[in-house]
Every structure is written in C-alpha cells, then in structure tokens.
Short mmCIF file of N, CA, C and O in Angstrom, two decimals:
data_model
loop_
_atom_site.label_atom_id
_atom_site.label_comp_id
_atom_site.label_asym_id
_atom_site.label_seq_id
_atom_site.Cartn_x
_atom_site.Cartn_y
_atom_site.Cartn_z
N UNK L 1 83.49 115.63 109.59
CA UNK L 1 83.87 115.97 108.24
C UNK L 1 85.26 116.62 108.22
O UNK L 1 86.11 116.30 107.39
N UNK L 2 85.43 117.49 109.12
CA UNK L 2 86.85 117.97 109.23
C UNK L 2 87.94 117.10 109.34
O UNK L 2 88.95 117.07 108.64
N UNK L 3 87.45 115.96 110.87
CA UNK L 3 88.91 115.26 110.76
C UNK L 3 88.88 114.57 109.71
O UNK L 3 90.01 114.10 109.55
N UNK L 4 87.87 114.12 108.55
CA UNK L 4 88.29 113.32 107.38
C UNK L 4 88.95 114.01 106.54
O UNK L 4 89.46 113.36 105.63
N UNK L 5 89.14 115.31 106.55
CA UNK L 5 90.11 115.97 105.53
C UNK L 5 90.97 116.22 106.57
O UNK L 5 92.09 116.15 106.05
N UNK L 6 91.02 116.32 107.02
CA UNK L 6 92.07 116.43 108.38
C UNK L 6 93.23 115.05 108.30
O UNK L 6 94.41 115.12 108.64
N UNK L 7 92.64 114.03 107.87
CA UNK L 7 93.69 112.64 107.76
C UNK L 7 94.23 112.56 106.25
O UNK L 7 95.36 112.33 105.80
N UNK L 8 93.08 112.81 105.66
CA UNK L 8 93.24 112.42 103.75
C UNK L 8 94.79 113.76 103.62
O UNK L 8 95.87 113.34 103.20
N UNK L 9 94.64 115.08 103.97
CA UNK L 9 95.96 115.93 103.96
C UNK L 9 96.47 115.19 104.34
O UNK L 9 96.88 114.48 103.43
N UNK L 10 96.96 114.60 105.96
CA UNK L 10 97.83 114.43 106.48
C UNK L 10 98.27 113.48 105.77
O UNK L 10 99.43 113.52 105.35
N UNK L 11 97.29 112.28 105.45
CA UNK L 11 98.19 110.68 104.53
C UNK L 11 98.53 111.48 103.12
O UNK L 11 99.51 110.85 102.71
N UNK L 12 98.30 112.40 102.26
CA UNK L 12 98.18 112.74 101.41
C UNK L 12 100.07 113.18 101.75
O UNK L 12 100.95 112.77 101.00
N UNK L 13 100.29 113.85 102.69
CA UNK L 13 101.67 114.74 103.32
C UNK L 13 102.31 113.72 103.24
O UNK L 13 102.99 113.57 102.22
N UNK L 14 102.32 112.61 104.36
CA UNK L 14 103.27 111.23 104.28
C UNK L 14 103.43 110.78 103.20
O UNK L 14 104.61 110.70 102.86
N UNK L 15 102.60 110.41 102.42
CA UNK L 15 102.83 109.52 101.08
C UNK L 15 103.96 110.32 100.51
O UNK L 15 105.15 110.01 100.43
N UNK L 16 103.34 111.44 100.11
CA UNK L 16 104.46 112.79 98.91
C UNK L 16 105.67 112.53 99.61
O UNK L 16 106.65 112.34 98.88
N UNK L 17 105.89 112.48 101.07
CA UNK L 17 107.09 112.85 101.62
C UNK L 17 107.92 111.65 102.06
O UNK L 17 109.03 111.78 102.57
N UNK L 18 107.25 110.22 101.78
CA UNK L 18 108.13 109.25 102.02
C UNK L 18 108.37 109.02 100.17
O UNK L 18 109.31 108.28 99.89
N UNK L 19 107.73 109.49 99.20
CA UNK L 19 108.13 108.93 98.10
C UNK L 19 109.53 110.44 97.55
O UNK L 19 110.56 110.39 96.87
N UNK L 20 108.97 111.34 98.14
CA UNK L 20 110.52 112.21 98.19
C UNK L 20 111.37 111.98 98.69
O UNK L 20 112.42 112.34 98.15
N UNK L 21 111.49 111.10 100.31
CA UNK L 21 112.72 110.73 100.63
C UNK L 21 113.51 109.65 100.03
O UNK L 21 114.74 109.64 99.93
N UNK L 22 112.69 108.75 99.64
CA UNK L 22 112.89 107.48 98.85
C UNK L 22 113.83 108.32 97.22
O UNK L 22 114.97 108.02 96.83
N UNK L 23 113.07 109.16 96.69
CA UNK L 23 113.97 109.83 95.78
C UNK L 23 115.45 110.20 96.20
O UNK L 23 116.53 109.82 95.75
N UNK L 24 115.06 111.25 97.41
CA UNK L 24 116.53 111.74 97.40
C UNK L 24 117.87 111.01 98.13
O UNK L 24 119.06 111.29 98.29
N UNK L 25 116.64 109.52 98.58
CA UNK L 25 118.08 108.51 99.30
C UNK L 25 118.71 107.80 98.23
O UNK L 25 119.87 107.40 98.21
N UNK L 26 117.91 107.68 97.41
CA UNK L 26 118.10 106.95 95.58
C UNK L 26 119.31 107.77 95.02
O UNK L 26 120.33 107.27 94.54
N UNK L 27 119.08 108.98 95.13
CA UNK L 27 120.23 109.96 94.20
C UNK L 27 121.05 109.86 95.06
O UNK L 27 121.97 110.58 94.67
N UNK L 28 121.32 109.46 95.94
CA UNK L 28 122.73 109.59 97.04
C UNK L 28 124.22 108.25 96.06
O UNK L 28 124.10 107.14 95.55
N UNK L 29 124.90 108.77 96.17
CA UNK L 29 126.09 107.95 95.77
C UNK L 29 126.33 106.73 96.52
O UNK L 29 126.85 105.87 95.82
N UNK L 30 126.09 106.33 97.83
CA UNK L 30 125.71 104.94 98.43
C UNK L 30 124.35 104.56 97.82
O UNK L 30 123.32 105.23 97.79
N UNK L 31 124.61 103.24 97.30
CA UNK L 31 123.53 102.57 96.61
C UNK L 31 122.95 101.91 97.67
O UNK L 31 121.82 101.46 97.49
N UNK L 32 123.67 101.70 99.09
CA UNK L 32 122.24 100.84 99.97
C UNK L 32 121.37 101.82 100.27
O UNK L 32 120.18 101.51 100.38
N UNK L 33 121.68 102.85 100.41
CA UNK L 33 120.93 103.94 100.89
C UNK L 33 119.14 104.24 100.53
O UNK L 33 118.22 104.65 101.24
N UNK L 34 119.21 103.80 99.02
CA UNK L 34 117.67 103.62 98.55
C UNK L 34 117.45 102.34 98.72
O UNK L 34 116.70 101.84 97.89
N UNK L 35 117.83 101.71 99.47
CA UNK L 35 117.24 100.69 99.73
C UNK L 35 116.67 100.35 101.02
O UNK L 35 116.23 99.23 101.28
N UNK L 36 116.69 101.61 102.06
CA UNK L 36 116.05 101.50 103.55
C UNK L 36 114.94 101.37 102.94
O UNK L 36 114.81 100.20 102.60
N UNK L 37 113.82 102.18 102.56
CA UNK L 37 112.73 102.18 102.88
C UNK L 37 112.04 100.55 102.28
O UNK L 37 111.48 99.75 103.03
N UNK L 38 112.21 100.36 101.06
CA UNK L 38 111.85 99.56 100.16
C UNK L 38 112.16 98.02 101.67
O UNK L 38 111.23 97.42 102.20
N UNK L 39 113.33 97.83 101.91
CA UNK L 39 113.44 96.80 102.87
C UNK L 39 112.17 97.13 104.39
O UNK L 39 111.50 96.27 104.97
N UNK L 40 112.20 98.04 104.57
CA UNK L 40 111.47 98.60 105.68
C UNK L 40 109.81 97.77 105.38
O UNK L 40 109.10 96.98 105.99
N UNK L 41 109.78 98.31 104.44
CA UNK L 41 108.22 97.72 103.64
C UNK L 41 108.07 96.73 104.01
O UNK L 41 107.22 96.36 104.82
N UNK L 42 109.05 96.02 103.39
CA UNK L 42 109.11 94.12 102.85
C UNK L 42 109.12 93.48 104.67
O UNK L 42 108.48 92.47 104.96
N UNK L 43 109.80 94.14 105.56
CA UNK L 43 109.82 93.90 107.02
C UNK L 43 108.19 93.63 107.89
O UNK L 43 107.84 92.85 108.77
N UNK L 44 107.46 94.79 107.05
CA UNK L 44 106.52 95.33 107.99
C UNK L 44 105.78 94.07 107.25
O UNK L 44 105.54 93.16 108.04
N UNK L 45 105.38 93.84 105.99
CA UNK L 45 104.87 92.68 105.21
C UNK L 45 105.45 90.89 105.63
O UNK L 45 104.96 89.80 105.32
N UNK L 46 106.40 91.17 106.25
CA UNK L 46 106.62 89.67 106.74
C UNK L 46 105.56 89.82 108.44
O UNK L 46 104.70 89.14 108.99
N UNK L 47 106.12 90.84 108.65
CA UNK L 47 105.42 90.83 110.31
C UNK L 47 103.97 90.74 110.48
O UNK L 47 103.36 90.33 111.47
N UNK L 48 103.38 91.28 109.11
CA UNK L 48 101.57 90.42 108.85
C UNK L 48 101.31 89.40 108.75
O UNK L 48 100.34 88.83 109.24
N UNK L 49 102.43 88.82 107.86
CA UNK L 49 102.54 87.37 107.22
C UNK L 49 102.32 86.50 108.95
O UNK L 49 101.42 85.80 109.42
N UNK L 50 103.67 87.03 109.48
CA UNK L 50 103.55 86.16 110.93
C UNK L 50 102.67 86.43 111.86
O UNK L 50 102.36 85.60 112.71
N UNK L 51 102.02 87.97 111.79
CA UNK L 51 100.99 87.35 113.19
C UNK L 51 99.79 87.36 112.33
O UNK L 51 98.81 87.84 112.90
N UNK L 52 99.57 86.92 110.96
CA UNK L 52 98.28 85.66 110.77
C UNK L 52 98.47 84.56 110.98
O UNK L 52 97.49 83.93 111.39
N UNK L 53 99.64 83.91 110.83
CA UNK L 53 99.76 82.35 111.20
C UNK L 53 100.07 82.22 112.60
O UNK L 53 100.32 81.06 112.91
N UNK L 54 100.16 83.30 113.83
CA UNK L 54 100.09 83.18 114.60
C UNK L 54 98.47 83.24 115.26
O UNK L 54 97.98 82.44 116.04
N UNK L 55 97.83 84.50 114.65
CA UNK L 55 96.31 84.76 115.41
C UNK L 55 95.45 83.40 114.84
O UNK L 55 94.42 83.00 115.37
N UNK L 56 96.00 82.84 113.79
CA UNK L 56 94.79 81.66 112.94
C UNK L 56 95.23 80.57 113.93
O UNK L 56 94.44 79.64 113.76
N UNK L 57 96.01 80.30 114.77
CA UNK L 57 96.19 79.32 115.31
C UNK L 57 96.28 79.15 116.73
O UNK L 57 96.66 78.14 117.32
N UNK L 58 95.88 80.33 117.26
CA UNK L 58 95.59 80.30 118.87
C UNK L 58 94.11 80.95 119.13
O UNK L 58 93.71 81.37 118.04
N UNK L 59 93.70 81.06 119.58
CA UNK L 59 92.11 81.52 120.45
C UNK L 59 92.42 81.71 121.51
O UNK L 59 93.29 80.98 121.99
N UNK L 60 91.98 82.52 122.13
CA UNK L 60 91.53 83.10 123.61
C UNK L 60 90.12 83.84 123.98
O UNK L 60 89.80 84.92 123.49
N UNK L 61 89.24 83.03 125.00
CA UNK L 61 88.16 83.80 124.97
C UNK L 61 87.85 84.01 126.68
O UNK L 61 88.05 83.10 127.48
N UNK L 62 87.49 84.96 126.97
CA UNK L 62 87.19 85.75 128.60
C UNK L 62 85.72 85.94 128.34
O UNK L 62 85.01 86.27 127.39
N UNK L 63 85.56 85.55 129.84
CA UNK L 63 83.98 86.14 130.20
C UNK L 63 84.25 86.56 131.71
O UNK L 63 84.97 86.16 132.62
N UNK L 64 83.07 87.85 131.47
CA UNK L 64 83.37 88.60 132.69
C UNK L 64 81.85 89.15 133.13
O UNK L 64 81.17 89.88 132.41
N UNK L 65 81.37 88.55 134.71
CA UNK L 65 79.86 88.79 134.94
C UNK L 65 80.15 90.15 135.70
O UNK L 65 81.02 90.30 136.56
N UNK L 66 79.19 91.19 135.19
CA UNK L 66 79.24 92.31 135.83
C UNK L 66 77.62 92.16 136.54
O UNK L 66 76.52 91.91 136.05
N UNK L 67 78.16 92.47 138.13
CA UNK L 67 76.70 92.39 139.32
C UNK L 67 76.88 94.09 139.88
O UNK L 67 77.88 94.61 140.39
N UNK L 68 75.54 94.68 139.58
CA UNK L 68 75.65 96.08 140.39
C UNK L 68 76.95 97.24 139.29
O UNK L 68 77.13 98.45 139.46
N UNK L 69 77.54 96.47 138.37
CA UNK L 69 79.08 97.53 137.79
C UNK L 69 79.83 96.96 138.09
O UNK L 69 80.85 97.61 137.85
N UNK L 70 80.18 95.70 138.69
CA UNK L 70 81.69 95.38 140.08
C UNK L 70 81.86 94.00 138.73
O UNK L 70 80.78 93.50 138.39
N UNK L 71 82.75 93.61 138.25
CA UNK L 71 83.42 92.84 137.61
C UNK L 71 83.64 91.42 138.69
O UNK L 71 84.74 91.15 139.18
N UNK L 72 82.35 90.57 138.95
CA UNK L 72 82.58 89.04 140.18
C UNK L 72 83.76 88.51 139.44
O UNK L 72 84.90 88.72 139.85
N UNK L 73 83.46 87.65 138.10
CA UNK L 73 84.38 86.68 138.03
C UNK L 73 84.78 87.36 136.83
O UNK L 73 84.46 88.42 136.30
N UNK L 74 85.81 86.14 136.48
CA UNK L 74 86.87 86.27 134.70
C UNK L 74 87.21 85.23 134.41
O UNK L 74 88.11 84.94 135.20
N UNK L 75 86.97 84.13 133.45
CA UNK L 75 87.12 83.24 133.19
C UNK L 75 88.05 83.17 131.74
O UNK L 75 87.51 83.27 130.64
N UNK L 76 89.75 82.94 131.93
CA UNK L 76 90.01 82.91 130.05
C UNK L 76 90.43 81.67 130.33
O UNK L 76 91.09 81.15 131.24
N UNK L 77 89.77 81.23 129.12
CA UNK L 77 90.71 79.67 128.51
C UNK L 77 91.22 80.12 126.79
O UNK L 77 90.56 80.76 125.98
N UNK L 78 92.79 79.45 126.59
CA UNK L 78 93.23 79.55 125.78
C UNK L 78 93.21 78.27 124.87
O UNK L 78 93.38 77.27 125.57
N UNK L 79 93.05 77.95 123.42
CA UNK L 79 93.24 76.83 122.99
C UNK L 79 93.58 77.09 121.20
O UNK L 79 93.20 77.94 120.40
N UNK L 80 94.44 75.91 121.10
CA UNK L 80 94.58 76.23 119.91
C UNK L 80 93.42 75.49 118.86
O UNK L 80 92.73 74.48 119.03
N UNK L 81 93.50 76.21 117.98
CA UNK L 81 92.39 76.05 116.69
C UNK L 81 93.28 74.67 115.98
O UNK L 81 94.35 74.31 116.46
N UNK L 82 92.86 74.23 115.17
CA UNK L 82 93.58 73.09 114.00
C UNK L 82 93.03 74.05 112.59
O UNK L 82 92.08 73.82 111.84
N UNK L 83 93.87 75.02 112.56
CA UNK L 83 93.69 75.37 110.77
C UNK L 83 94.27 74.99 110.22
O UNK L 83 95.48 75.12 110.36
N UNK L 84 93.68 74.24 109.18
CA UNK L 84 94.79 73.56 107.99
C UNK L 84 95.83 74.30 106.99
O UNK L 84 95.61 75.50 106.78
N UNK L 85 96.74 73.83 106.46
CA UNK L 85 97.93 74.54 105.80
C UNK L 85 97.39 75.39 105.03
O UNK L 85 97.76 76.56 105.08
N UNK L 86 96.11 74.85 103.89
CA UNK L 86 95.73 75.66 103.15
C UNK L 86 95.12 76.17 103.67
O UNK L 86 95.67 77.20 103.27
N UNK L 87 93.91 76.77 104.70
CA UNK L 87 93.43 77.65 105.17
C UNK L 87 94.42 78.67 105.43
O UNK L 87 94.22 79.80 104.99
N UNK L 88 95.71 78.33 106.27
CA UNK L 88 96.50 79.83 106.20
C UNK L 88 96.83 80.30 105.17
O UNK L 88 96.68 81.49 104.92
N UNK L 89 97.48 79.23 104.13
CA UNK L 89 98.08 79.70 102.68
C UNK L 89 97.03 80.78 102.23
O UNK L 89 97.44 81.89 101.89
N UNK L 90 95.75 80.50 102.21
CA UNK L 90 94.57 81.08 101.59
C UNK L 90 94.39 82.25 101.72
O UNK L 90 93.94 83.08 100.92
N UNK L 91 94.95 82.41 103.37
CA UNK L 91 94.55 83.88 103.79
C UNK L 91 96.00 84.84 103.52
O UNK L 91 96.02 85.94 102.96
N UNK L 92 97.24 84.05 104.09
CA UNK L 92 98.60 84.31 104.47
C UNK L 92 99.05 85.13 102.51
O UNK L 92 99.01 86.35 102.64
N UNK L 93 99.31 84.84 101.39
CA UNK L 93 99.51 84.67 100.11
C UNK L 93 99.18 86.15 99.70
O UNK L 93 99.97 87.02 99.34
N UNK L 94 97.66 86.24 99.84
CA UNK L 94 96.83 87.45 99.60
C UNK L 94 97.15 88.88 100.05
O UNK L 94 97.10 89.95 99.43
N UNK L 95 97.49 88.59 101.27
CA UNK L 95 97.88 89.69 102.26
C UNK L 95 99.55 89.62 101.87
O UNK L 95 100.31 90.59 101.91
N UNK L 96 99.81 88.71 101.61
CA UNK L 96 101.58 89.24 101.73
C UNK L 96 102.15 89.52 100.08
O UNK L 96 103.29 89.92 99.86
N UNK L 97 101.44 89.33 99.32
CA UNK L 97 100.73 90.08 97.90
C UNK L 97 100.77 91.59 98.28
O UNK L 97 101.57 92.36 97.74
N UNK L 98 99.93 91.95 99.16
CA UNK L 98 98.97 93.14 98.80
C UNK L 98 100.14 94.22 99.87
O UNK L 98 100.32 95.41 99.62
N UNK L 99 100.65 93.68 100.74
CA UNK L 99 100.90 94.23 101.64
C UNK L 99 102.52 94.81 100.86
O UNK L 99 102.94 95.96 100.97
N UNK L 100 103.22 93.73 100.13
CA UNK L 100 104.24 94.30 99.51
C UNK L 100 104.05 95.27 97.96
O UNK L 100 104.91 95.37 97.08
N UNK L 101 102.86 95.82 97.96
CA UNK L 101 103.09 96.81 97.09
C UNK L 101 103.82 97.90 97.22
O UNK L 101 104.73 98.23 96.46
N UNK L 102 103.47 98.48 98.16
CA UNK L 102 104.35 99.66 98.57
C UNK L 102 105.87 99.20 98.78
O UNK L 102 106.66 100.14 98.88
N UNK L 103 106.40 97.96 98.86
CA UNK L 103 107.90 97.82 98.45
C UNK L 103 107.98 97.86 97.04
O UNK L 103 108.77 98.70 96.62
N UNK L 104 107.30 97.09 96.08
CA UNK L 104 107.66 97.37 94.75
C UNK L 104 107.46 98.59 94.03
O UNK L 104 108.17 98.89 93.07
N UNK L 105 106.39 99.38 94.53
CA UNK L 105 106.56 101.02 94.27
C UNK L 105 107.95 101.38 94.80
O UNK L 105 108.85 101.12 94.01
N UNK L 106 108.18 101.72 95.55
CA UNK L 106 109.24 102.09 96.32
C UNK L 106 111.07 101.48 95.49
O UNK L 106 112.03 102.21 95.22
N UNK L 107 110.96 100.10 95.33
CA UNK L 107 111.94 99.58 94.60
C UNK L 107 111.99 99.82 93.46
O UNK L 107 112.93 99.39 92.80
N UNK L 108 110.76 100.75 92.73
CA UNK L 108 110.52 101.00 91.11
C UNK L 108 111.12 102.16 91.04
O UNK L 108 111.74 102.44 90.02
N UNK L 109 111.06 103.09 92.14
CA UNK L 109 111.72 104.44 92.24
C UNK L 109 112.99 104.31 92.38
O UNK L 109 113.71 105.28 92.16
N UNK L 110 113.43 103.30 92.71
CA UNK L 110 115.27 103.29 93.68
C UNK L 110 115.85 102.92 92.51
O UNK L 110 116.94 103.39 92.21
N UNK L 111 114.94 101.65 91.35
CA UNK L 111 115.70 101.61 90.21
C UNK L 111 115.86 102.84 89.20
O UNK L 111 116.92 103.21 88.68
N UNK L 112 114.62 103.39 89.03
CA UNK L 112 114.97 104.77 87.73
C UNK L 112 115.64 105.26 88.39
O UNK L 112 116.67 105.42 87.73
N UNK L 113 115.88 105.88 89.96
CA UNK L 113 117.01 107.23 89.88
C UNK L 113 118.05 106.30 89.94
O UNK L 113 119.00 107.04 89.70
N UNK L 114 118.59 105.03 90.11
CA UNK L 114 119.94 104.55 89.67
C UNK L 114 120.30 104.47 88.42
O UNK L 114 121.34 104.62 87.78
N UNK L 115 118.98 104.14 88.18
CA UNK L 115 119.45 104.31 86.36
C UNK L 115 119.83 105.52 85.61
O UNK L 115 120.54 105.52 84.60
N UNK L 116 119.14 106.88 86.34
CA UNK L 116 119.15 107.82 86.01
C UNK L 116 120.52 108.54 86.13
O UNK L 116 120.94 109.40 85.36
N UNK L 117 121.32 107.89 87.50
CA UNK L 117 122.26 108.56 88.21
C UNK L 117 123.48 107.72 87.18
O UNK L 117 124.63 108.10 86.95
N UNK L 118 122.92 106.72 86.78
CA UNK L 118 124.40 105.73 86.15
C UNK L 118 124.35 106.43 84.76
O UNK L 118 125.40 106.24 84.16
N UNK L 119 123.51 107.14 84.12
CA UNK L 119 123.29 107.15 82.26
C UNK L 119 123.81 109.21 83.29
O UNK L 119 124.38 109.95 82.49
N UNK L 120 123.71 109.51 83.96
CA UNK L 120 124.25 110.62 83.91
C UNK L 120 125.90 110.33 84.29
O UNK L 120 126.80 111.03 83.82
N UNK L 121 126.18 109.04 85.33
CA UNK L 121 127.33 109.73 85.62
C UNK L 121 128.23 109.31 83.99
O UNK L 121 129.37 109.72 83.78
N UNK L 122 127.40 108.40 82.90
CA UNK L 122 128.44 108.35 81.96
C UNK L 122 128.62 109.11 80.87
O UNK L 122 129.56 108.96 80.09
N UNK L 123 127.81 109.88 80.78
CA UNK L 123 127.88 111.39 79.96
C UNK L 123 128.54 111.70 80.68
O UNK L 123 129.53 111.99 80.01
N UNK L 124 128.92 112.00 82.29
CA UNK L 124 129.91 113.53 82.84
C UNK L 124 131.17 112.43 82.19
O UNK L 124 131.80 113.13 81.39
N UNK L 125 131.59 111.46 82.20
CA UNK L 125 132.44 110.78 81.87
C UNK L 125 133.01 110.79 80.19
O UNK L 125 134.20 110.83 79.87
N UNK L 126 131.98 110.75 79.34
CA UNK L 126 132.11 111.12 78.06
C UNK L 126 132.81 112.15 77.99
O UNK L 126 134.02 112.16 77.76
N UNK L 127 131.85 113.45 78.25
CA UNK L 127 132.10 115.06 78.20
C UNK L 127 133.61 115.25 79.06
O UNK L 127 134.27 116.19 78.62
N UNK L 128 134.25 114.48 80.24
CA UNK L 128 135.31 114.62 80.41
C UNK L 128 136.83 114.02 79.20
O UNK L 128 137.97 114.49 79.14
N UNK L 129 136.32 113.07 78.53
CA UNK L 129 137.02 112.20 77.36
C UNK L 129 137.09 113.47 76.56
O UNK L 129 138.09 114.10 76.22
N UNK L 130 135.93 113.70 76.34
CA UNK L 130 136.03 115.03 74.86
C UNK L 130 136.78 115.85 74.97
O UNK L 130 137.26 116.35 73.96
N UNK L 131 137.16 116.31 76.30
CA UNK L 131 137.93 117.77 76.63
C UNK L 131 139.45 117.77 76.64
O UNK L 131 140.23 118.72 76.60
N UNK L 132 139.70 116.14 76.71
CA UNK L 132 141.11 115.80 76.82
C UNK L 132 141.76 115.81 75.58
O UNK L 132 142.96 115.54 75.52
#
C-alpha cells in the first residue's frame, strides 16, 4: 500500500514538473525551445509504432529441460510470422493515436504561452508608441 502511494506522488511530481518545464521553455524568447519536449513525445510514439511492426513479425521461442536444477539442453528457433498489413495497421494506428497524446497536450501548452508571450510582447510595444 505504501509503495502505491509511493509511485502515484512520485508520477503525480513528474507530470506537474514536466508540464512546468514545458511552460517555462514556452516563455523563453527562442521559439524552438518549447518545442523539445512535445518532439521528444512524438519520438518515443514513433519508437512503439516500430517495435510493433517489428515484434508482430518475428517470433522466437526457447525450450530449456531442467534435470536435478542443471539447465541439459536449449533449443531457439526463430521464424517469421506472415501478419497481414491490416493486422498491423489494426494494432500499429491505435497505439500511435494514444501514445501521441501527451505530444498534443504538451503542443497545446507551447501554443497558449506563445500566444500569450506574442499578445504581451504587443502591448509592451503599444505602451512604448504611447509614450513617444
């Protein structure tokens, strides 16, 4: 019971603190800058994408006779499966859906504080017009 509140804080800590950094790389005056994490996402979401169409299309299976505890033999044969296009599409689509949410959260934040940072910097710009 402990370590389950023991993780829910800790993911609870990461989340708050990658969606604060994502803020304060957003307010930075380099505009690629809010855009690490959001790309970071979209990276980690292709790299699912590829090792399902990699694991759906290879197999490997081992057998191993244990005599007395002592490991005699090991037998792997490798072979590939025939999954059809749409069987990966089926699975591949779903997951690379689900997996890029946390980029479009992330890219939803990078747009308001640009927006935020552009509608401020043109008021300091106004308020400098007025004074002249």
């Amino acid at each position: 019971m402990e370590n389950t509140f023991f993780a829910i804080i800790l993911f609870l800590f990461l989340i708050g603190g990658s969606i604060g950094l994502q803020i304060f790389l957003s307010n930075k005056q380099n505009k690629w800058l809010g855009l690490i994490i959001p790309m970071i996402c979209f990276m980690f979401s292709l790299l699912m994408v590829a090792n399902i169409a990699v694991f759906t299309t290879f197999t490997s299976t081992s057998k191993t006779e244990i005599i007395n505890g002592e490991a005699v033999t090991q037998e792997v044969s490798h072979s590939e499966a025939s999954a059809s296009l749409g069987e990966i599409l089926s699975t591949v689509i779903p997951v690379f859906i689900i997996s890029n949410i946390s980029t479009l959260i992330f890219y939803a934040i990078y747009l308001g504080c640009r927006e935020k940072r552009k509608k401020n910097l043109e008021l300091e710009k106004m308020s400098i017009q007025d004074l002249e």
